[in-house]
Amino acid sequence: MALGPCGALAAVVLLGACFKGPPMPAMDGAVMEVRRSDCSLRAGDEGYGDTVQIYWFGSGCHLIQLGDLRVLTDPFVTNGFQVFSNASDGERVKKSLGRISPPEAVLVNHAHFDHFLDAHAAMTLEEWREAEVPLWGGRTCKHLLAGWQTPGLMDRCHAIEKPGVIIDRRIGGGHLRVTAYASRHSPHFKCGLTLANGVVDQPRTTPPTLMTDFPSGEVFNYLIELRGGGKSYAVFYLGAFYDLKELPNSMPPAGTRIDVAILTAASHRNVPGYPGKHLQRLRPRHVVLNHFNTFMAEKPDEQLAILGKDFVKLGEMTRKVQEVFVRECEKYPEFEVIHIPAITRMEGKDLGRNVLRIE
Ligand SMILES: [Zn+2]
């Protein structure tokens, strides 16, 4: 049966629609490989002293470890949808962060609840308190923590007054150096709007409980340089990216050696040039994507969408990253791997599943 002109047109439109689906996961010039994830290396295991291990607990919460040197970023492990209050889940903190030996430092990118809600619970874990684990972040972080009025806690909280080197010291047989770069929170919407975008300029006298009690505050990205076991690594945590034309100093200068860049996927559509321009500057060997889970549900597989809507568009973000090293393969030969990790589950003391090992 002949289609006739209208039928032929409908067929063309239909075929056109079929070809408008999502692009291939891997771009021309790239390969995506999925492999079994690793478990933690622990003291005594081969490679323990000279392998960087990265645990990811969702949002911006990572443990970055080389041998016995440990740094934790953005303490937040509480999942679940909370409407009227934002309460830290103390049990969950104990079962995750509480199973990690005390880190040398806790570094906070900004004070929104999904980066900071569990800071008090983490800082007051018995072992962390005894080890006097210090925390660095903006003044807002310190003022929020003041609300609990916990004896001794303020002595361990350091408000970063100006960007630059905040830690530079030998620890055991290793060395840890941390440099803070002032940034601004990436907009939540394309129009440039950032939610809860303010500071706390006085110490609180009660613990924060509402989502609006956690404004973004001052924002810092961190270059974490770890040395030990005869090796050194530079890990850059870009928790808040911004237009580099406006904030060129929100990241290390071009030419700084970066082994691993941890890049935030959330809101990637809302900042001009991200992540392409940022990657061209950083030129890391490894890219680790984070903050693509919505943390509204407990099961990791239910954390990529809210009510079925994919807000983060991780596939698009991954292709944007691929584009840089495919397009710039001669100018950017350092590139090795993009890691899209599963959320780390702690199964014992210093023993996690879904841990990235980078050499
Ligand atoms: Zn935020």
Coordinates of C-alpha atoms and ligand atoms in Angstrom, one line a residue, residues 109-115 185-186 188 194-196 216 239 291, ligand 1:
N109 CA 33.5 23.5 50.9
H110 CA 30.4 25.3 52.0
A111 CA 27.8 25.2 54.7
H112 CA 24.7 24.0 52.9
F113 CA 23.1 21.1 54.8
D114 CA 24.1 18.6 52.1
H115 CA 27.7 19.4 52.9
H185 CA 28.4 28.6 45.1
S186 CA 27.4 27.5 41.7
H188 CA 21.0 26.1 41.4
T194 CA 21.4 30.1 44.4
L195 CA 19.3 28.8 47.2
A196 CA 20.1 29.7 50.8
S216 CA 26.1 28.5 51.8
G239 CA 33.1 21.4 45.4
H291 CA 27.4 15.0 43.9
Ligands
ZN1 ZN 25.3 23.8 48.1

